[in-house]
Short mmCIF file of N, CA and C and ligand atoms in Angstrom, two decimals:
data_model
loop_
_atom_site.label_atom_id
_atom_site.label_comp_id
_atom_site.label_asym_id
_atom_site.label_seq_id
_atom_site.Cartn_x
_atom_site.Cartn_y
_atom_site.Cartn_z
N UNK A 1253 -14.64 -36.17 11.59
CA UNK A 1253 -15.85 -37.01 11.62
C UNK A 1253 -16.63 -36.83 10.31
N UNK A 1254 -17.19 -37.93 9.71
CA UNK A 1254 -17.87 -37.83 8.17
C UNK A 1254 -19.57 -38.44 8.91
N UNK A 1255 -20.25 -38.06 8.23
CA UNK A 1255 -21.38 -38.41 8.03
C UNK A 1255 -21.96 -39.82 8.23
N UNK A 1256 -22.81 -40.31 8.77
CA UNK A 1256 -22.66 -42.08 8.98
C UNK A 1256 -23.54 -42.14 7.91
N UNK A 1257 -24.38 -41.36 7.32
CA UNK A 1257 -25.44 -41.80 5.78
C UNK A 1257 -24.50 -41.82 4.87
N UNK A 1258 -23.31 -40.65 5.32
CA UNK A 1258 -22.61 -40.31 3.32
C UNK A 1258 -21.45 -40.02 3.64
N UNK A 1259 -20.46 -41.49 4.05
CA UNK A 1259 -19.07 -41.33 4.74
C UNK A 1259 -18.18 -40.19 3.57
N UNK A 1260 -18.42 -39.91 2.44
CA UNK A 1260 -17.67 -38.98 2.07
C UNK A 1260 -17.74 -37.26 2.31
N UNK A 1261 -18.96 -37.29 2.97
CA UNK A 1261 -19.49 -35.83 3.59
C UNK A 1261 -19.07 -35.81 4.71
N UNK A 1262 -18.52 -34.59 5.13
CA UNK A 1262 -18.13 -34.15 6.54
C UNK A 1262 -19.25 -34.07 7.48
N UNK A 1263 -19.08 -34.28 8.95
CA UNK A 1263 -20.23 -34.35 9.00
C UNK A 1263 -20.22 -32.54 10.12
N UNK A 1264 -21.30 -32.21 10.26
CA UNK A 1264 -21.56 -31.19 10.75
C UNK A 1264 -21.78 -31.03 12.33
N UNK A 1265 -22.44 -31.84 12.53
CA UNK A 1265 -22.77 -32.05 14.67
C UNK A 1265 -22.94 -33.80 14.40
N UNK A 1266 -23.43 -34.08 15.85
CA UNK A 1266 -24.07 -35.96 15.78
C UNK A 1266 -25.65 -35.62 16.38
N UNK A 1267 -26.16 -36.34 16.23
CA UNK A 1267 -27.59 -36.67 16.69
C UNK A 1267 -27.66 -36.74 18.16
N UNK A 1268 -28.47 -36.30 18.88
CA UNK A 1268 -28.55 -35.89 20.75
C UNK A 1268 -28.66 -37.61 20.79
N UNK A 1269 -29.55 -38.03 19.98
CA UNK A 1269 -30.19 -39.22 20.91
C UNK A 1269 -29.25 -40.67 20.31
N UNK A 1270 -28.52 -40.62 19.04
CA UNK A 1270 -27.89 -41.71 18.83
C UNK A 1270 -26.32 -41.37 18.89
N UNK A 1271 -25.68 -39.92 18.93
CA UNK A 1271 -24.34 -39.82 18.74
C UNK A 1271 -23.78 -39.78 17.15
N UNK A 1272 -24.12 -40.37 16.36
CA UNK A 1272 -23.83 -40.56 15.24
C UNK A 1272 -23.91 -39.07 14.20
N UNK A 1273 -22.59 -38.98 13.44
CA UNK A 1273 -21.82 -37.43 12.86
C UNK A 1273 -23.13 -38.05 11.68
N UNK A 1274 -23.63 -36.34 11.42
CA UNK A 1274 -24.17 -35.86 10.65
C UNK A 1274 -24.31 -34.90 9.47
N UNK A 1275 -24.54 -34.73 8.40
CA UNK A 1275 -24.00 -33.39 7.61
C UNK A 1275 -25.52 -33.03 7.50
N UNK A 1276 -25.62 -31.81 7.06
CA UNK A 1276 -26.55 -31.16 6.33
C UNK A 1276 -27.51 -31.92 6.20
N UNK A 1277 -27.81 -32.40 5.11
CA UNK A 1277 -28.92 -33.20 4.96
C UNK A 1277 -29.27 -33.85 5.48
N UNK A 1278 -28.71 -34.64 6.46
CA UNK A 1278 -29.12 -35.94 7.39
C UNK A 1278 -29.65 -35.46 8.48
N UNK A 1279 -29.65 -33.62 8.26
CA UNK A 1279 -30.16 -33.51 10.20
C UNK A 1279 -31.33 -32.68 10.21
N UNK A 1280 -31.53 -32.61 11.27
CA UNK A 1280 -32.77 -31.54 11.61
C UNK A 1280 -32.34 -30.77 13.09
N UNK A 1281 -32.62 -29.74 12.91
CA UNK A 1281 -32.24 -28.80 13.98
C UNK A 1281 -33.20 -28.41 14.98
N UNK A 1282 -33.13 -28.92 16.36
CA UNK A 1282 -33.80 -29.14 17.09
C UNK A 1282 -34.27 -27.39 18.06
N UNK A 1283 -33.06 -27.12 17.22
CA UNK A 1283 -33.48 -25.47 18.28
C UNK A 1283 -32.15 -25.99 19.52
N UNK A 1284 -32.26 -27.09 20.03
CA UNK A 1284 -31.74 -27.58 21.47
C UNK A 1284 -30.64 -28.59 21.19
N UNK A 1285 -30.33 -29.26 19.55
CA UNK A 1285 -29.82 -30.02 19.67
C UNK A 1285 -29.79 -30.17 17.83
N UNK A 1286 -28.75 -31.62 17.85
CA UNK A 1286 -29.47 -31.75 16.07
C UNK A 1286 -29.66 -33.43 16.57
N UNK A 1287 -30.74 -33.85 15.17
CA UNK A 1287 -31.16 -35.42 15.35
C UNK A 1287 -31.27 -36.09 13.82
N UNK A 1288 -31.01 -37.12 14.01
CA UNK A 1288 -31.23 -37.70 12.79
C UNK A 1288 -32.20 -37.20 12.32
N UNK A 1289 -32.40 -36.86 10.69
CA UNK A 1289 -33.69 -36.51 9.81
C UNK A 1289 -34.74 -37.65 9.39
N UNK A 1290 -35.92 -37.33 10.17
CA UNK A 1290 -37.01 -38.57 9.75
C UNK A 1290 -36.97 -40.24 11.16
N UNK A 1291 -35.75 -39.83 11.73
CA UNK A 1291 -35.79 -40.72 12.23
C UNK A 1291 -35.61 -40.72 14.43
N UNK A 1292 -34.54 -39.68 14.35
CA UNK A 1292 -34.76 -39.44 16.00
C UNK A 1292 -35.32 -38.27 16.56
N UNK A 1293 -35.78 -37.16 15.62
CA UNK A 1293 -36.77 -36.03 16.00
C UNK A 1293 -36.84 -36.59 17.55
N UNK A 1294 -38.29 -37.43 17.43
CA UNK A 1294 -38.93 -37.38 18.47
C UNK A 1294 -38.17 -37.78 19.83
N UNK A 1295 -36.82 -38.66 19.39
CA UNK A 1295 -36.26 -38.83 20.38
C UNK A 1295 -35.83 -38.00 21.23
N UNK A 1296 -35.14 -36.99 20.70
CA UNK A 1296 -34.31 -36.00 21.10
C UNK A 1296 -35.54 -34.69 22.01
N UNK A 1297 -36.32 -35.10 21.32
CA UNK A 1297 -37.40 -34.16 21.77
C UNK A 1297 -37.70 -34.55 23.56
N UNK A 1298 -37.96 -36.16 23.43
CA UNK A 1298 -38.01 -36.73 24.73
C UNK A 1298 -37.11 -36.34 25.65
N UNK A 1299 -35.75 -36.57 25.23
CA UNK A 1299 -34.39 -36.28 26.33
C UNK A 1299 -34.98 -34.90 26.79
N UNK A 1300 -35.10 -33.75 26.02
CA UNK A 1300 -34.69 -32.70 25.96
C UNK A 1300 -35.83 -32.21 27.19
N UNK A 1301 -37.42 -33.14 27.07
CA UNK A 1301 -38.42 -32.78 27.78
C UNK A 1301 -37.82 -33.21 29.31
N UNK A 1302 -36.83 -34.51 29.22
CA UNK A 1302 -36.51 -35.41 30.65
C UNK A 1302 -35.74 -34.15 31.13
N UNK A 1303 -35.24 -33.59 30.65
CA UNK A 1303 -33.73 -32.64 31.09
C UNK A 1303 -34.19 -31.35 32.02
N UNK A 1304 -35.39 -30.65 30.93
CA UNK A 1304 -36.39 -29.60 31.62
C UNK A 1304 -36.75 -30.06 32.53
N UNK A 1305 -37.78 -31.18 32.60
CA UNK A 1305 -38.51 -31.88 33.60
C UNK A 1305 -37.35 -31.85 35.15
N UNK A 1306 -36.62 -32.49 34.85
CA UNK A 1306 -35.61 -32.41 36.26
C UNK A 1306 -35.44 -31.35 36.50
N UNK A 1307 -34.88 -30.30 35.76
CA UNK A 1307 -34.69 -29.07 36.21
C UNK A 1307 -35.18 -28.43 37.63
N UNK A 1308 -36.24 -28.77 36.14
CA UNK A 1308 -37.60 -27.69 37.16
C UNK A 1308 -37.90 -28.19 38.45
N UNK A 1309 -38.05 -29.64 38.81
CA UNK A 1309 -38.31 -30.08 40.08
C UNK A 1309 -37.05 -30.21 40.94
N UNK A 1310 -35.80 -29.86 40.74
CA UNK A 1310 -34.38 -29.29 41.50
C UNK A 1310 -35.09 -27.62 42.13
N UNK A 1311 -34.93 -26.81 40.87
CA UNK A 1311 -35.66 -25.80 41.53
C UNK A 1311 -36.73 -25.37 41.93
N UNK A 1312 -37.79 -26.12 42.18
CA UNK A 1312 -38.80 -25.99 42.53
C UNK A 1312 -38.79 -26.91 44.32
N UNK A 1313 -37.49 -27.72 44.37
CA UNK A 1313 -37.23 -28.61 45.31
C UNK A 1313 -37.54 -27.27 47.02
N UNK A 1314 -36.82 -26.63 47.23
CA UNK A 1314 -36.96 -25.76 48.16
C UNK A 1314 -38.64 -25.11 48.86
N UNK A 1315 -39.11 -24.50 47.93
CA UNK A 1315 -40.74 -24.61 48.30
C UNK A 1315 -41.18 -25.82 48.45
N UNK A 1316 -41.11 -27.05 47.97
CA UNK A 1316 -42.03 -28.31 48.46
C UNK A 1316 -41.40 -28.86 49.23
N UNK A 1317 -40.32 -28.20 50.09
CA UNK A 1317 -40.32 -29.19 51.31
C UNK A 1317 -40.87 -28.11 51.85
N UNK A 1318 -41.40 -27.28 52.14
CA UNK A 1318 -42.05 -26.58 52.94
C UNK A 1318 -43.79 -26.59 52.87
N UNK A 1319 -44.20 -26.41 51.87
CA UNK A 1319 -45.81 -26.98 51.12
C UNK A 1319 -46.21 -28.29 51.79
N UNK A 1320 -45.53 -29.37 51.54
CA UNK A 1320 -45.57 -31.20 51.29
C UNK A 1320 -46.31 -31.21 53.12
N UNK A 1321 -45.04 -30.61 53.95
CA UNK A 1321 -45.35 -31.27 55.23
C UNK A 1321 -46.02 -30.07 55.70
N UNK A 1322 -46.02 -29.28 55.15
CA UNK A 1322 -47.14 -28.10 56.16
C UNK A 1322 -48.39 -28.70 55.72
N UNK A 1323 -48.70 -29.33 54.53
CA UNK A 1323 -50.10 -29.33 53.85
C UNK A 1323 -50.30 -30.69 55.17
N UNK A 1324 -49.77 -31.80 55.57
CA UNK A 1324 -49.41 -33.11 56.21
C UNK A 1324 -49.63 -32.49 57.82
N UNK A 1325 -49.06 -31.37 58.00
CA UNK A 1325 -48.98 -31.39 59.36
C UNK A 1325 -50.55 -30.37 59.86
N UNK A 1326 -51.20 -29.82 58.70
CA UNK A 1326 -52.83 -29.20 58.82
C UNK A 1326 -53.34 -30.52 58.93
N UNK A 1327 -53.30 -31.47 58.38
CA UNK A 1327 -54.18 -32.32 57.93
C UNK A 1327 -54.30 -33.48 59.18
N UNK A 1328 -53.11 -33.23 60.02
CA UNK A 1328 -52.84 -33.73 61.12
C UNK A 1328 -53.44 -33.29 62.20
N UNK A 1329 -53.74 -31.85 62.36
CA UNK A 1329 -53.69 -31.35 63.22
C UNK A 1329 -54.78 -31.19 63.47
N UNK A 1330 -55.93 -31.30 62.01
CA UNK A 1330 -57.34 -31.47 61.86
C UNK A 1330 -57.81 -32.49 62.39
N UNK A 1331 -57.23 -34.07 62.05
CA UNK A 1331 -57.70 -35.08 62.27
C UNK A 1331 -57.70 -35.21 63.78
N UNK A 1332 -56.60 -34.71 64.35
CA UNK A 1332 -56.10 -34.96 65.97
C UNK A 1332 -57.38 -34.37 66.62
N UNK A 1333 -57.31 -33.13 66.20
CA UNK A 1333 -58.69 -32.27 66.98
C UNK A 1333 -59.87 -32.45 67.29
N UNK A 1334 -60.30 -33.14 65.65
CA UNK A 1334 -61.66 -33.67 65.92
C UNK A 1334 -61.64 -35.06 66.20
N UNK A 1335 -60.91 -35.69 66.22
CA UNK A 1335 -60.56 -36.96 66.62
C UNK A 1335 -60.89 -36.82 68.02
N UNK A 1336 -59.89 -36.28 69.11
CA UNK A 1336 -59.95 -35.88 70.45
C UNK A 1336 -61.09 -35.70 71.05
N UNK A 1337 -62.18 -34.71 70.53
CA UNK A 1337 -63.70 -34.11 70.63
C UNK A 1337 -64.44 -34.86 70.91
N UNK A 1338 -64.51 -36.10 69.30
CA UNK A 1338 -65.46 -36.95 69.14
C UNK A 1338 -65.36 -38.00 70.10
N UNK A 1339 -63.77 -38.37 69.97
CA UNK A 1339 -63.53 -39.66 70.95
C UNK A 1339 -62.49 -40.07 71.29
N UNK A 1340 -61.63 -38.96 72.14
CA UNK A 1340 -60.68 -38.85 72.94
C UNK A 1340 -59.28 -39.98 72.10
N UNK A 1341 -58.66 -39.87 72.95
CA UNK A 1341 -57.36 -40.90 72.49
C UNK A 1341 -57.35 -41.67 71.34
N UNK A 1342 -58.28 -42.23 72.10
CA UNK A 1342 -57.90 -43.96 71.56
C UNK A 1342 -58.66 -43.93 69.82
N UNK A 1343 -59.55 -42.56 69.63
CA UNK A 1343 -60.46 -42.49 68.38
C UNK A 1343 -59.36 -42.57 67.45
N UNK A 1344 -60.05 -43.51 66.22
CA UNK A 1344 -59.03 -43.53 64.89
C UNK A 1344 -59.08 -42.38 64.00
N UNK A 1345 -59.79 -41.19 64.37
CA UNK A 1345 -59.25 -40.22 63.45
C UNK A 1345 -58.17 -38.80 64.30
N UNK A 1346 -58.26 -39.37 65.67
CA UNK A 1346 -56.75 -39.21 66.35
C UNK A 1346 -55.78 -39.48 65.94
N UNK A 1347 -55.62 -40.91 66.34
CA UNK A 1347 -55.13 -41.50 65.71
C UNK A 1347 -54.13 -41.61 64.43
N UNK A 1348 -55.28 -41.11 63.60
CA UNK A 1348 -54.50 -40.98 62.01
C UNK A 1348 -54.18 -39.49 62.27
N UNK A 1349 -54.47 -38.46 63.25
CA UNK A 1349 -54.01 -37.11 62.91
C UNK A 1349 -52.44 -37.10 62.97
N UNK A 1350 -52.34 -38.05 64.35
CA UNK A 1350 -51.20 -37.98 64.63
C UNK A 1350 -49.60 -38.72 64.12
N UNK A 1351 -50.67 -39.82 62.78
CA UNK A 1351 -50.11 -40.22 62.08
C UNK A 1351 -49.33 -39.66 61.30
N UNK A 1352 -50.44 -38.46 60.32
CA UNK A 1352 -50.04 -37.34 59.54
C UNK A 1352 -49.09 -36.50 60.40
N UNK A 1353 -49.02 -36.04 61.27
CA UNK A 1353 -47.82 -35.31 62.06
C UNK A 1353 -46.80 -36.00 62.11
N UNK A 1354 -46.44 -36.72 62.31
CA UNK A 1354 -45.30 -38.23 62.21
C UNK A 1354 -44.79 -37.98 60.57
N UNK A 1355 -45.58 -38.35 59.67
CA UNK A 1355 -45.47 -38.41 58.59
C UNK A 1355 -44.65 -36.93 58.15
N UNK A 1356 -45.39 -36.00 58.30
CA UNK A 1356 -44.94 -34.75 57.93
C UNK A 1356 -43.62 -33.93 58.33
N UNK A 1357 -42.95 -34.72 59.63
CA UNK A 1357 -41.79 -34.63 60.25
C UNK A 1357 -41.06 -35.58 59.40
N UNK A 1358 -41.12 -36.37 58.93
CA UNK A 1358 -40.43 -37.64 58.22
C UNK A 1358 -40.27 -37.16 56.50
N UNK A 1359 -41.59 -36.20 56.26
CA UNK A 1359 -41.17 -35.76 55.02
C UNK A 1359 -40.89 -34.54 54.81
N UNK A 1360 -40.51 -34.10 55.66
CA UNK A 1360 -39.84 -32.87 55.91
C UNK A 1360 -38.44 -32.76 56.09
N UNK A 1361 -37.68 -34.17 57.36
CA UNK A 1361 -36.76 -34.02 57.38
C UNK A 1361 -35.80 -34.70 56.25
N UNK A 1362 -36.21 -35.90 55.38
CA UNK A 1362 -36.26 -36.55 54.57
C UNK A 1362 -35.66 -35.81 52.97
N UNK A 1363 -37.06 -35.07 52.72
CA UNK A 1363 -36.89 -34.24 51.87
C UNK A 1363 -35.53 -33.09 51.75
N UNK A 1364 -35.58 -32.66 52.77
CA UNK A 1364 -34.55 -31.49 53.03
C UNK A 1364 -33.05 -32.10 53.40
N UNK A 1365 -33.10 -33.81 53.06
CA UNK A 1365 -31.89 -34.09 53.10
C UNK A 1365 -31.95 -34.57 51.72
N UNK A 1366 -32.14 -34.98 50.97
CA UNK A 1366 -32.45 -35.37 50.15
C UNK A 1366 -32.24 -33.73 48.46
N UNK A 1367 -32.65 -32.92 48.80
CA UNK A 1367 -32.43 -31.70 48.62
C UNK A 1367 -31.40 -31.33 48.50
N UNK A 1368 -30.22 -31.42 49.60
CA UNK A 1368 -29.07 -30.85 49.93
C UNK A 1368 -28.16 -31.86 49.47
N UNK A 1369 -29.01 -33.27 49.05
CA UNK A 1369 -27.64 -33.92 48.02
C UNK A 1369 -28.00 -33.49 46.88
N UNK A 1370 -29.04 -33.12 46.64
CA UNK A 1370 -29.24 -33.12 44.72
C UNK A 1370 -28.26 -31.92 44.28
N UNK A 1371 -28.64 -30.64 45.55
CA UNK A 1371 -27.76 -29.44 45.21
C UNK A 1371 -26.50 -29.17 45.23
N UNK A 1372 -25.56 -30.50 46.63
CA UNK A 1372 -24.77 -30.60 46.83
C UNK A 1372 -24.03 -31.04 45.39
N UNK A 1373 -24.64 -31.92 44.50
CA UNK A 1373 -24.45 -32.67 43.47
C UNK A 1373 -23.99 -31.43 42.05
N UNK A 1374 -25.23 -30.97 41.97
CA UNK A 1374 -25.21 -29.84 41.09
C UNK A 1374 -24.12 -28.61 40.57
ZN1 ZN B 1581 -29.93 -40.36 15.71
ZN1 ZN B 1582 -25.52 -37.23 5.43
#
């Protein structure tokens, strides 16, 4: 592979974000990667942030299905209560408690399938 600026230069790596063989001069070293000089820096910078970014919310996936619907199923359990107190059944902040409990079963079981494909994947 030669260089796509200086087809008589060998080229050294390609650029993360365009592919294209690079030598020496044409690159910049990303620490994570190499990129065109002057021209896909910032690109490569982006991928590199998208790549972390997923990561982290794969492993971080396990605690928030547990957080998401516990925080859903308090908030439920609040509304139901004083809902009930103030005005039995039929009150709309019953109502919505029991909404949030619904909800929090749905994003609970949801999530934790959802989870077990990303990891299954991985
Ligand atoms: Zn490039
Ligand atoms: Zn070059």
């Amino acid at each position: 592979m030669h260089c796509f600026n200086h087809p008589n230069t060998p080229a050294i790596g390609s650029c993360k974000a365009c592919c294209k063989g690079l030598c020496a001069e044409c690159t910049t070293d990303m620490d994570h990667g190499l990129a065109c000089k002057d021209k896909h820096e910032a690109m490569v910078e982006t991928y590199q942030f998208i790549i972390d970014k997923n990561s982290e919310i794969y492993s971080a996936a396990p605690k928030n299905i547990v957080i998401a619907p516990a925080f859903y199923l308090f908030m439920g359990g609040a509304f139901a209560f004083y809902g009930y107190r103030s005005g039995g059944f039929t009150d709309l902040p019953f109502m919505l408690g029991i909404g949030f409990i619904v909800f929090a079963a749905v994003t609970y079981i949801s999530s934790k399938a959802l989870f077990k494909e990303a990891s299954g994947k991985a």
